[in-house]
Amino acid sequence: MYAKLLGFIVISLALMIASCTAISQAGVIDQKDRALFDLAANDSQARNVGAILQSCPEVVIGGKEFPLAEPNYSSKRPLVFDSFENALAGFEPERAREIDALLENSTILEIQELMEDRNLSSAELVTYYVDRIKRYDLDKLNSVIELNPDALAIAAQMDEERASGQVRGPMHGIPVLLKDNIATGDRMHTTAGTYALKDWQADRDAFLVQKLREAGAIILGKASLSEWANYMDPCMPSGFSALGGQTRNPYGPFDPLGSSSGSAVSVASNFAAASVGSETSGSIIQPARVNSVVALRPSQGLISRDYIIPLSSDLDTPGPIGRSLTDVALMLNAMAGVDKNDSKTSDASSLAGVDFTKFLSLDEARKLRVGVIMPNTQTGILLAQKIALAQIVQGRELTEDEQTALLNEEVLPQLGGDPNVAIKALKSMGIEVVEIPDENLINVDTASLLLPYDFQYSIEEFFKGAGSSAPISSLDDVVSINNEDPANRSPYGQSFVEWSAETNTTAKEYERIHAVAIALATEWMNALIEQNDVDVVVTGMSYSGNAGAAGVPALTIPAGLDLKGQPQGVILSGPYLSEPKLFAVGYALEQALKGRVQPDLNATIEQIQAVTGK
């Protein structure tokens, strides 16, 4: 069996090398740098595939049964409601149902109208969300890892300001959740979900948190995440962290994806008006897509990366998640800006201060040409790989029905859904569509090979800047702490962390590899736009690996449910700082698809309880 697995890895690497070579020959990349890039890519691919096939082949062949139970371990942090006990005691179920009706499908602007008309206060809104978290999230969906003990006091302050005629703007008094890698200088912790950071309380707010507070937003708490932004171990399921437990999809027995699992699930479940996630390579867009919410991975630098625990300082970006494109635009308005602590924000300064809601216009969308990648080749290659893996692991040929199931349940979702959904919707709105066959597109992952070096480097640099309160100084510290009690601190293992801590790549080698990644990523997106004379592209998930190193934006719009009840979404991407065009086309898709669907939480909780026994 292992000989066959080795053969599969060799074939996969050969395909990847051919892709890299084809692109680099078309550009001006130094051949020695390209060879170093290939070597790093090969090593990353071999390690990942080898570890998965040896330890958890179900990760690749789709053998996991959702919802997942948590492992038998003891590090999960209890969710504390002490600061809300009095408010919850006086909050009647009848009032909860009334607010359910008031807020169903409401945008942040409509919530503002409710508060202006005194049909709702910020304090009551915080209580409402906390009540829902206690009923539906606690040890069930697990999307919230910590509540802000000062949330009600902040809400009362916002209500007082409103009563005196001082409304700061559209985010005034609006409760939001932050992914638990975003530092807050308050009584909450910032942990990335990992045991080694369980007691860390940052000494100040991240820049984006400062901006949200200035806009009047209420930081309700921290959202769960895949530990270390999904770079803990290849066998760890999306949505799991040692401190947060297993986040689950509110729509049923489906993967929540990650790493911004809690940020997406919480908004989908109406536990907050909006949230902030972060993305290295798909970590905002993927969980948002499968949880029926809107989300933006901004161009890198449009929102500051200051004081966010990094996975890759060269790839990471925070971004907003909401139930509508309006909400995502309002969140972006509040957070965007130039920050002296993040030099990359200067590159995006032309969009600082822009009101992104003005691009929510069909007239603006109809001025644009939209490309749609038709992933026939990608689909065929990925399906063949999945079938080969499944047959190796199961020791038999797959039936036609099993192959079809792999296509529908594993391959198409991994690629980002059926592009024909977007084509039909765009044409119905009068938007010109250009279908782009993927036969001539060269796909190469410019992101994952950067992580082994950049993770350990970024963590060291981050905690150097955290001052005397820093609980660790390196990934070596994390490995050692987890190894003191691995069953409870790293129940799925920590191979990614160990590989990064032990990397032999030097700073000079990484600089060369990163330069090649940027060149390839920029070439991929520029060629896609220029050769097809389009403004933005429906890319599926191909933007993340192919163009992520170029810092490009991406947007996902809900597209209803599939036949099994799993949310679908359309993913758009474009060149650096193309957010105005993405918002325009995204608005057209949102109007055409009307694809946001409320989850049936009661039905999902029953499924979870059947698995957990709680």
Coordinates of C-alpha atoms in Angstrom, one line a residue:
M1 CA 0.0 0.0 0.0
Y2 CA 2.8 2.5 0.9
A3 CA 4.5 1.9 -2.4
K4 CA 1.2 2.9 -4.1
L5 CA 0.9 6.0 -1.9
L6 CA 4.5 7.0 -2.8
G7 CA 3.6 6.6 -6.4
F8 CA 0.6 8.9 -6.0
I9 CA 2.7 11.5 -4.3
V10 CA 5.3 11.4 -7.2
I11 CA 2.6 11.8 -9.8
S12 CA 1.1 14.8 -7.9
L13 CA 4.5 16.4 -7.6
A14 CA 5.2 15.9 -11.3
L15 CA 2.0 17.7 -12.2
M16 CA 2.9 20.5 -9.9
I17 CA 6.4 20.9 -11.2
A18 CA 5.2 20.9 -14.8
S19 CA 2.8 23.8 -13.9
C20 CA 5.5 25.8 -12.2
T21 CA 7.9 25.3 -15.1
A22 CA 5.3 26.4 -17.7
I23 CA 4.6 29.6 -15.9
S24 CA 8.2 30.5 -15.1
Q25 CA 9.2 30.0 -18.7
A26 CA 6.6 32.6 -19.8
G27 CA 8.0 35.2 -17.4
V28 CA 11.4 36.5 -16.4
I29 CA 12.0 34.5 -13.2
D30 CA 15.6 33.5 -12.6
Q31 CA 16.0 29.8 -13.3
K32 CA 17.9 29.2 -10.0
D33 CA 15.2 30.9 -8.0
R34 CA 12.6 28.9 -9.9
A35 CA 14.4 25.7 -9.0
L36 CA 14.5 26.7 -5.4
F37 CA 10.8 27.5 -5.5
D38 CA 10.1 24.0 -7.0
L39 CA 12.2 22.3 -4.3
A40 CA 10.2 24.1 -1.6
A41 CA 6.9 23.3 -3.3
N42 CA 7.9 19.6 -3.6
D43 CA 8.9 19.3 0.0
S44 CA 5.7 21.0 1.2
Q45 CA 3.5 18.8 -1.0
A46 CA 5.3 15.6 -0.1
R47 CA 5.1 16.2 3.6
N48 CA 1.5 17.2 3.6
V49 CA 0.2 14.4 1.3
G50 CA 2.4 11.8 3.0
A51 CA 1.3 12.7 6.5
I52 CA -2.3 12.7 5.6
L53 CA -2.3 9.4 3.7
Q54 CA -0.4 7.7 6.5
S55 CA -2.4 9.1 9.4
C56 CA -5.8 10.3 8.3
P57 CA -6.6 9.3 4.6
E58 CA -10.3 10.2 5.3
V59 CA -9.2 13.9 5.1
V60 CA -8.5 13.4 1.4
I61 CA -11.2 10.9 0.4
G62 CA -14.1 12.5 2.3
G63 CA -14.6 9.8 4.8
K64 CA -15.5 12.1 7.8
E65 CA -19.0 12.0 9.2
F66 CA -20.4 15.4 10.3
P67 CA -21.2 16.8 12.8
L68 CA -18.0 15.8 14.5
A69 CA -17.7 14.9 18.2
E70 CA -14.9 16.4 20.1
P71 CA -11.9 14.3 21.2
N72 CA -11.8 13.1 24.8
Y73 CA -9.6 15.9 26.2
S74 CA -9.7 18.6 28.9
S75 CA -8.3 21.9 27.5
K76 CA -11.5 23.4 26.2
R77 CA -12.1 26.8 27.7
P78 CA -15.6 27.2 29.4
L79 CA -17.7 30.0 28.0
V80 CA -18.4 32.4 30.9
F81 CA -21.8 34.2 31.2
D82 CA -21.3 35.8 34.7
S83 CA -21.4 39.4 33.4
F84 CA -24.7 38.8 31.7
E85 CA -26.6 36.8 34.4
N86 CA -28.9 39.7 35.5
A87 CA -29.7 40.8 32.0
L88 CA -30.4 37.2 30.9
A89 CA -32.6 36.6 33.9
G90 CA -34.9 39.5 32.9
F91 CA -34.9 38.6 29.2
E92 CA -38.2 36.9 28.4
P93 CA -38.5 34.2 25.7
E94 CA -41.4 36.2 24.2
R95 CA -39.1 39.2 23.7
A96 CA -36.5 37.0 22.1
R97 CA -39.0 35.8 19.6
E98 CA -40.1 39.4 18.9
I99 CA -36.4 40.4 18.2
D100 CA -36.0 37.3 16.1
A101 CA -38.8 38.6 13.8
L102 CA -37.4 42.2 13.9
L103 CA -33.9 41.1 12.9
E104 CA -34.7 38.4 10.4
N105 CA -32.7 39.3 7.2
S106 CA -32.1 42.8 8.6
T107 CA -29.0 44.7 7.5
I108 CA -27.0 46.8 9.9
L109 CA -28.6 49.9 8.5
E110 CA -32.1 48.4 9.3
I111 CA -30.9 47.6 12.8
Q112 CA -29.9 51.2 13.2
E113 CA -33.4 52.3 12.2
L114 CA -34.9 50.0 14.9
M115 CA -32.6 51.7 17.5
E116 CA -33.4 55.2 16.2
D117 CA -37.1 54.4 16.5
R118 CA -36.5 53.0 20.0
N119 CA -37.8 49.6 19.1
L120 CA -34.4 48.2 20.2
S121 CA -31.4 49.3 22.3
S122 CA -27.8 48.3 22.0
A123 CA -27.9 46.8 25.5
E124 CA -31.0 44.7 24.6
L125 CA -29.3 43.7 21.4
V126 CA -26.2 42.4 23.3
T127 CA -28.5 40.5 25.6
Y128 CA -30.4 39.0 22.7
Y129 CA -27.2 37.8 21.1
V130 CA -25.8 36.4 24.3
D131 CA -29.1 34.6 25.0
R132 CA -28.8 32.9 21.5
I133 CA -25.2 32.0 22.1
K134 CA -26.2 30.3 25.4
R135 CA -29.1 28.4 23.9
Y136 CA -27.5 27.4 20.5
D137 CA -23.8 27.8 20.7
L138 CA -22.6 26.6 24.1
D139 CA -21.2 23.1 23.7
K140 CA -23.2 22.8 20.4
L141 CA -22.1 25.0 17.5
N142 CA -19.1 26.2 19.4
S143 CA -18.6 29.4 17.3
V144 CA -17.8 31.7 20.2
I145 CA -14.7 31.0 22.3
E146 CA -15.0 34.0 24.8
L147 CA -17.5 36.7 25.6
N148 CA -16.5 40.3 26.5
P149 CA -17.4 40.9 30.1
D150 CA -17.6 44.6 29.4
A151 CA -20.0 44.3 26.4
L152 CA -23.1 45.4 28.3
A153 CA -21.3 48.4 29.8
I154 CA -20.1 49.5 26.4
A155 CA -23.6 49.0 25.0
A156 CA -25.0 51.2 27.8
Q157 CA -22.5 53.9 26.8
M158 CA -23.6 53.7 23.2
D159 CA -27.2 54.0 24.2
E160 CA -26.5 57.1 26.3
E161 CA -24.6 58.7 23.3
R162 CA -27.6 57.9 21.0
A163 CA -30.1 59.4 23.5
S164 CA -28.0 62.6 23.6
G165 CA -28.0 62.8 19.8
Q166 CA -24.4 61.6 19.3
V167 CA -24.5 58.8 16.8
R168 CA -21.0 58.0 15.5
G169 CA -22.2 56.3 12.3
P170 CA -23.7 53.1 10.9
M171 CA -21.7 50.9 13.3
H172 CA -22.8 52.8 16.4
G173 CA -24.0 50.3 19.1
I174 CA -23.6 47.2 16.7
P175 CA -22.2 44.1 18.4
V176 CA -19.5 42.3 16.4
L177 CA -17.3 39.3 17.0
L178 CA -13.5 39.0 16.3
K179 CA -11.6 36.0 15.3
D180 CA -9.5 34.9 18.3
N181 CA -6.2 35.8 16.7
I182 CA -7.1 39.6 16.8
A183 CA -5.6 41.3 19.8
T184 CA -7.8 43.3 22.2
G185 CA -6.4 45.4 25.0
D186 CA -9.2 44.5 27.4
R187 CA -10.2 41.7 29.8
M188 CA -10.4 39.1 27.0
H189 CA -7.7 36.8 25.9
T190 CA -6.1 36.4 22.5
T191 CA -5.1 32.8 21.9
A192 CA -5.3 31.6 18.2
G193 CA -7.1 28.7 19.9
T194 CA -3.8 27.2 21.2
Y195 CA -3.1 26.0 24.8
A196 CA 0.2 27.8 24.9
L197 CA -1.6 31.2 24.7
K198 CA -4.5 30.4 27.0
D199 CA -3.7 33.1 29.5
W200 CA -2.4 35.8 27.2
Q201 CA -4.1 39.2 27.5
A202 CA -2.8 41.7 25.0
D203 CA -1.6 45.1 26.1
R204 CA -3.4 47.0 23.4
D205 CA -6.0 46.8 20.7
A206 CA -5.1 45.8 17.1
F207 CA -5.5 48.8 14.8
L208 CA -8.7 47.4 13.2
V209 CA -10.2 47.0 16.7
Q210 CA -9.4 50.6 17.5
K211 CA -11.1 51.6 14.3
L212 CA -14.2 49.6 15.2
R213 CA -14.4 51.0 18.7
E214 CA -14.1 54.6 17.3
A215 CA -17.0 53.8 14.9
G216 CA -19.1 52.8 17.9
A217 CA -19.1 49.0 17.4
I218 CA -19.4 46.8 20.5
I219 CA -16.8 44.0 20.7
L220 CA -19.1 41.2 21.9
G221 CA -16.4 38.6 22.1
K222 CA -14.0 36.3 20.3
A223 CA -14.9 33.8 17.6
S224 CA -13.5 30.3 17.5
L225 CA -11.1 29.3 14.8
S226 CA -9.1 26.4 13.5
E227 CA -6.1 26.4 15.8
W228 CA -3.2 28.4 14.5
A229 CA -5.3 29.5 11.5
N230 CA -5.6 25.8 10.4
Y231 CA -1.8 25.2 10.5
M232 CA -1.7 22.9 13.5
D233 CA -1.7 19.4 12.0
P234 CA -3.0 18.1 8.6
C235 CA -5.2 15.6 10.4
M236 CA -6.9 18.3 12.6
P237 CA -10.5 19.0 11.3
S238 CA -11.5 22.5 10.3
G239 CA -13.0 24.4 13.2
F240 CA -11.2 22.7 16.0
S241 CA -8.9 24.2 18.5
A242 CA -7.7 23.0 21.9
L243 CA -9.3 26.0 23.6
G244 CA -12.4 26.4 21.5
G245 CA -13.4 22.8 20.8
Q246 CA -15.1 21.7 17.6
T247 CA -17.0 24.4 15.7
R248 CA -19.9 23.0 13.7
N249 CA -21.9 24.0 10.6
P250 CA -25.4 25.4 11.6
Y251 CA -26.9 24.0 8.4
G252 CA -26.5 20.3 9.3
P253 CA -24.0 17.5 8.9
F254 CA -21.4 19.5 6.9
D255 CA -17.8 20.6 7.3
P256 CA -17.7 24.2 8.7
L257 CA -14.3 24.7 6.9
G258 CA -11.8 27.2 8.2
S259 CA -9.9 28.7 9.6
S260 CA -12.4 31.5 10.3
S261 CA -14.9 28.9 11.2
G262 CA -16.4 30.7 14.2
S263 CA -16.5 34.0 12.5
A264 CA -18.7 32.6 9.7
V265 CA -20.8 30.2 11.8
S266 CA -21.6 32.9 14.4
V267 CA -22.9 35.4 11.8
A268 CA -24.9 32.7 10.0
S269 CA -26.5 31.7 13.3
N270 CA -27.3 35.3 14.3
F271 CA -25.0 35.5 17.3
A272 CA -23.7 38.9 16.2
A273 CA -24.5 41.4 13.5
A274 CA -21.1 40.9 11.8
S275 CA -17.7 39.5 12.5
V276 CA -14.0 39.8 11.5
G277 CA -12.0 36.8 10.2
S278 CA -8.6 36.5 8.8
E279 CA -7.3 34.7 5.7
T280 CA -4.0 33.3 4.6
S281 CA -5.3 31.1 1.7
G282 CA -9.1 30.7 1.7
S283 CA -9.7 31.0 5.4
I284 CA -12.3 33.7 5.2
I285 CA -13.9 32.8 1.9
Q286 CA -14.3 29.0 2.3
P287 CA -16.1 29.0 5.7
A288 CA -18.3 31.9 4.6
R289 CA -19.3 30.1 1.4
V290 CA -20.4 26.9 3.2
N291 CA -22.2 28.9 6.0
S292 CA -24.3 31.0 3.7
V293 CA -22.8 34.4 4.5
V294 CA -21.1 37.2 2.6
A295 CA -17.4 37.8 3.2
L296 CA -14.5 39.7 1.8
R297 CA -10.9 38.9 1.7
P298 CA -9.6 42.5 1.1
S299 CA -6.6 43.4 -0.9
Q300 CA -3.7 43.0 1.5
G301 CA -3.2 46.3 3.3
L302 CA -6.7 47.7 2.9
I303 CA -7.3 46.6 6.5
S304 CA -4.3 46.7 8.8
R305 CA -2.7 43.5 9.9
D306 CA -1.4 45.1 13.1
Y307 CA -1.5 43.0 16.3
I308 CA -3.1 39.9 14.7
I309 CA -1.4 36.7 15.6
P310 CA 0.0 35.7 12.2
L311 CA 0.3 32.5 10.2
S312 CA 2.1 34.2 7.4
S313 CA 3.0 37.9 7.5
D314 CA 3.4 37.8 3.7
L315 CA -0.1 36.3 3.0
D316 CA -2.4 37.2 5.9
T317 CA -5.2 39.7 5.8
P318 CA -8.2 40.3 8.1
G319 CA -11.6 40.8 6.5
P320 CA -15.3 41.3 7.3
I321 CA -18.1 38.7 7.3
G322 CA -21.8 39.6 7.3
R323 CA -25.3 38.4 6.3
S324 CA -25.4 40.9 3.4
L325 CA -23.1 42.8 1.1
T326 CA -24.3 46.0 2.7
D327 CA -23.0 44.8 6.1
V328 CA -19.7 43.8 4.7
A329 CA -19.2 47.2 3.0
L330 CA -20.1 49.0 6.3
M331 CA -17.6 46.9 8.2
L332 CA -14.9 47.6 5.6
N333 CA -15.7 51.3 5.8
A334 CA -15.1 51.2 9.5
M335 CA -11.9 49.2 9.5
A336 CA -10.0 50.4 6.4
G337 CA -7.2 52.9 6.8
V338 CA -3.5 53.7 6.8
D339 CA -1.6 52.4 9.9
K340 CA 1.9 53.3 10.8
N341 CA 2.3 49.8 12.3
D342 CA 1.6 48.1 8.9
S343 CA 3.5 49.5 6.0
K344 CA 1.4 47.5 3.5
T345 CA -1.5 49.8 4.3
S346 CA 0.3 52.6 2.4
D347 CA -0.1 50.5 -0.8
A348 CA -3.8 50.5 -0.3
S349 CA -4.1 54.2 0.7
S350 CA -6.1 55.1 -2.5
L351 CA -9.1 53.2 -1.1
A352 CA -8.7 54.5 2.5
G353 CA -11.8 56.6 3.4
V354 CA -13.8 55.3 0.5
D355 CA -17.5 54.5 1.1
F356 CA -17.8 51.1 -0.4
T357 CA -21.6 51.1 -0.2
K358 CA -21.7 53.5 -3.1
F359 CA -20.6 50.6 -5.4
L360 CA -23.6 48.5 -4.5
S361 CA -25.2 49.4 -7.8
L362 CA -26.6 47.5 -10.8
D363 CA -25.6 50.4 -13.0
E364 CA -22.0 50.1 -11.9
A365 CA -22.1 46.3 -12.4
R366 CA -23.4 46.7 -16.0
K367 CA -20.4 48.7 -17.0
L368 CA -18.1 45.7 -16.3
R369 CA -17.2 42.5 -18.1
V370 CA -17.0 39.4 -15.9
G371 CA -14.9 36.4 -16.6
V372 CA -16.0 33.0 -15.4
I373 CA -13.4 30.2 -15.1
M374 CA -14.9 26.9 -16.4
P375 CA -12.8 24.4 -14.4
N376 CA -13.1 21.4 -16.7
T377 CA -9.4 20.4 -16.5
Q378 CA -9.1 21.2 -12.8
T379 CA -12.2 19.1 -12.1
G380 CA -10.9 16.2 -14.1
I381 CA -7.5 16.2 -12.5
L382 CA -8.8 16.6 -9.0
L383 CA -11.5 13.9 -9.5
A384 CA -8.9 11.5 -10.8
Q385 CA -6.7 12.1 -7.8
K386 CA -9.6 11.6 -5.4
I387 CA -10.6 8.4 -7.1
A388 CA -7.0 7.1 -7.1
L389 CA -6.6 7.8 -3.4
A390 CA -9.9 6.3 -2.5
Q391 CA -9.1 3.1 -4.4
I392 CA -5.7 2.8 -2.8
V393 CA -7.1 3.3 0.7
Q394 CA -10.1 1.0 0.2
G395 CA -8.3 -1.6 -1.9
R396 CA -10.9 -1.8 -4.6
E397 CA -12.4 0.0 -7.7
L398 CA -15.0 2.7 -7.0
T399 CA -18.5 2.3 -8.4
E400 CA -19.8 4.9 -10.8
D401 CA -22.2 6.1 -8.1
E402 CA -19.2 6.5 -5.7
Q403 CA -17.3 8.4 -8.3
T404 CA -20.2 10.7 -8.9
A405 CA -20.5 11.3 -5.1
L406 CA -16.8 12.2 -4.9
L407 CA -17.4 14.7 -7.8
N408 CA -20.4 16.4 -6.1
E409 CA -19.4 16.1 -2.5
E410 CA -15.7 16.6 -2.6
V411 CA -14.4 18.0 -5.9
L412 CA -16.9 20.7 -6.9
P413 CA -17.1 22.1 -3.4
Q414 CA -13.3 22.2 -3.1
L415 CA -13.1 24.1 -6.4
G416 CA -15.7 26.6 -5.2
G417 CA -19.0 25.3 -6.7
D418 CA -20.7 25.2 -10.1
P419 CA -19.7 28.2 -12.3
N420 CA -23.0 27.9 -14.3
V421 CA -24.9 29.3 -11.3
A422 CA -22.9 32.5 -11.6
I423 CA -23.3 32.7 -15.4
K424 CA -27.1 32.4 -15.2
A425 CA -27.3 35.0 -12.4
L426 CA -25.1 37.5 -14.1
K427 CA -26.8 37.3 -17.4
S428 CA -30.2 37.7 -15.8
M429 CA -28.9 41.1 -14.5
G430 CA -27.7 42.2 -17.9
I431 CA -24.0 41.8 -17.2
E432 CA -21.6 40.7 -20.0
V433 CA -20.1 37.3 -19.2
V434 CA -16.9 35.8 -20.7
E435 CA -16.5 32.1 -20.2
I436 CA -12.8 31.2 -19.7
P437 CA -11.9 27.5 -20.3
D438 CA -9.2 26.4 -17.8
E439 CA -7.4 24.3 -20.4
N440 CA -4.8 27.0 -20.9
L441 CA -4.6 28.2 -17.3
I442 CA -1.5 27.1 -15.4
N443 CA -2.4 26.5 -11.8
V444 CA 0.3 26.5 -9.1
D445 CA 0.0 26.9 -5.4
T446 CA 2.0 30.0 -4.5
A447 CA 0.9 30.0 -0.8
S448 CA 1.3 26.8 1.1
L449 CA 5.0 26.4 0.4
L450 CA 5.7 29.8 2.1
L451 CA 4.3 28.7 5.4
P452 CA 7.0 26.4 6.9
Y453 CA 9.4 29.3 7.1
D454 CA 7.1 32.3 7.4
F455 CA 5.0 30.8 10.2
Q456 CA 8.0 30.4 12.6
Y457 CA 9.5 33.8 11.5
S458 CA 6.2 35.6 11.9
I459 CA 5.5 34.2 15.3
E460 CA 8.9 35.2 16.6
E461 CA 8.5 38.7 15.2
F462 CA 5.0 39.1 16.6
F463 CA 5.8 38.1 20.1
K464 CA 9.0 40.3 20.1
G465 CA 6.6 43.2 19.8
A466 CA 4.2 41.9 22.5
G467 CA 6.4 43.1 25.3
S468 CA 6.9 41.5 28.7
S469 CA 3.4 40.0 28.6
A470 CA 4.4 37.6 25.8
P471 CA 3.8 34.0 26.9
I472 CA 6.0 32.5 24.2
S473 CA 8.9 33.6 22.1
S474 CA 8.9 31.0 19.4
L475 CA 7.2 27.9 18.0
D476 CA 9.7 25.8 19.9
D477 CA 8.0 27.0 23.0
V478 CA 4.6 25.9 21.6
V479 CA 5.9 22.5 20.7
S480 CA 7.4 22.0 24.2
I481 CA 4.3 23.2 26.0
N482 CA 2.0 20.9 24.0
N483 CA 4.4 17.9 24.5
E484 CA 4.0 18.2 28.3
D485 CA 0.4 16.8 27.8
P486 CA -0.2 16.1 24.1
A487 CA -3.5 14.2 24.6
N488 CA -5.1 17.3 26.1
R489 CA -3.2 20.1 24.4
S490 CA -2.8 18.8 20.8
P491 CA -5.2 15.8 20.5
Y492 CA -4.8 15.7 16.7
G493 CA -1.1 16.3 16.7
Q494 CA 1.0 19.3 15.8
S495 CA 2.9 18.3 12.7
F496 CA 2.6 21.6 10.9
V497 CA 3.9 23.5 14.0
E498 CA 6.8 21.0 14.4
W499 CA 7.7 21.2 10.7
S500 CA 7.8 25.0 10.8
A501 CA 9.8 25.1 14.0
E502 CA 12.4 22.8 12.5
T503 CA 12.6 24.4 9.0
N504 CA 16.0 24.5 7.4
T505 CA 15.1 27.3 5.0
T506 CA 17.2 30.4 5.5
A507 CA 16.0 34.0 5.4
K508 CA 17.8 34.5 2.0
E509 CA 16.3 31.4 0.5
Y510 CA 12.8 32.4 1.7
E511 CA 13.2 35.8 0.2
R512 CA 14.0 34.2 -3.2
I513 CA 11.1 31.8 -2.9
H514 CA 8.7 34.5 -1.9
A515 CA 9.8 36.7 -4.8
V516 CA 9.0 33.8 -7.2
A517 CA 5.6 33.3 -5.6
I518 CA 4.7 37.0 -6.0
A519 CA 5.8 36.9 -9.6
L520 CA 3.8 33.8 -10.4
A521 CA 0.7 35.0 -8.5
T522 CA 0.8 38.4 -10.2
E523 CA 1.3 36.8 -13.6
W524 CA -1.7 34.5 -13.1
M525 CA -4.2 37.2 -12.2
N526 CA -2.9 39.8 -14.8
A527 CA -3.0 37.2 -17.6
L528 CA -6.5 36.2 -16.6
I529 CA -7.7 39.8 -16.7
E530 CA -5.8 41.1 -19.7
Q531 CA -6.0 38.1 -22.1
N532 CA -9.8 37.8 -21.6
D533 CA -10.4 41.6 -21.4
V534 CA -12.5 41.3 -18.2
D535 CA -12.7 43.4 -15.0
V536 CA -13.2 40.7 -12.4
V537 CA -13.5 36.9 -12.5
V538 CA -15.6 34.2 -11.0
T539 CA -12.6 32.1 -9.9
G540 CA -14.0 29.6 -7.5
M541 CA -11.2 28.7 -5.0
S542 CA -8.5 29.0 -7.7
Y543 CA -7.7 32.6 -6.6
S544 CA -6.3 31.5 -3.2
G545 CA -3.3 29.4 -4.3
N546 CA -2.7 30.9 -7.7
A547 CA -3.0 34.6 -6.8
G548 CA -2.9 34.7 -3.0
A549 CA 0.8 35.7 -2.9
A550 CA -0.1 38.8 -4.9
G551 CA -2.4 40.0 -2.1
V552 CA -5.5 40.1 -4.3
P553 CA -9.1 40.5 -3.0
A554 CA -11.9 37.9 -3.1
L555 CA -15.6 38.1 -2.3
T556 CA -18.2 35.3 -1.8
I557 CA -21.9 35.7 -2.2
P558 CA -24.4 33.1 -1.0
A559 CA -26.1 31.0 -3.7
G560 CA -28.7 28.9 -1.9
L561 CA -28.5 25.3 -0.8
D562 CA -27.6 22.2 -2.7
L563 CA -29.9 19.1 -2.7
K564 CA -28.5 18.0 0.6
G565 CA -29.1 21.4 2.3
Q566 CA -25.5 22.5 2.2
P567 CA -24.9 26.2 1.5
Q568 CA -23.3 27.2 -1.8
G569 CA -21.6 30.4 -2.9
V570 CA -20.2 32.3 -5.8
I571 CA -16.6 33.4 -5.4
L572 CA -15.2 36.5 -7.2
S573 CA -11.7 37.8 -7.4
G574 CA -9.8 40.4 -9.3
P575 CA -6.5 42.5 -9.4
Y576 CA -5.1 44.2 -6.4
L577 CA -7.5 47.0 -5.1
S578 CA -10.4 45.9 -7.4
E579 CA -12.8 46.0 -4.4
P580 CA -15.1 48.6 -6.0
K581 CA -15.7 46.3 -9.0
L582 CA -16.1 43.3 -6.8
F583 CA -18.7 45.0 -4.7
A584 CA -20.6 46.1 -7.9
V585 CA -20.7 42.6 -9.4
G586 CA -21.3 41.1 -6.0
Y587 CA -24.3 43.3 -5.5
A588 CA -25.7 42.1 -8.9
L589 CA -25.2 38.5 -7.8
E590 CA -26.8 39.1 -4.5
Q591 CA -29.9 40.6 -6.1
A592 CA -30.2 37.8 -8.7
L593 CA -29.5 34.8 -6.4
K594 CA -31.1 35.9 -3.2
G595 CA -29.2 33.0 -1.9
R596 CA -28.8 33.7 1.8
V597 CA -30.9 31.1 3.7
Q598 CA -31.5 31.0 7.4
P599 CA -30.3 27.9 9.2
D600 CA -32.7 25.6 11.1
L601 CA -30.8 25.7 14.3
N602 CA -33.2 23.4 16.2
A603 CA -32.8 20.7 13.7
T604 CA -29.0 21.0 13.6
I605 CA -28.8 21.0 17.4
E606 CA -30.7 17.7 17.4
Q607 CA -28.1 16.2 15.0
I608 CA -25.2 17.5 17.2
Q609 CA -26.8 16.1 20.4
A610 CA -27.2 12.7 18.7
V611 CA -23.5 12.7 18.1
T612 CA -22.2 14.2 21.4
G613 CA -24.8 12.9 23.8
K614 CA -25.1 16.3 25.3

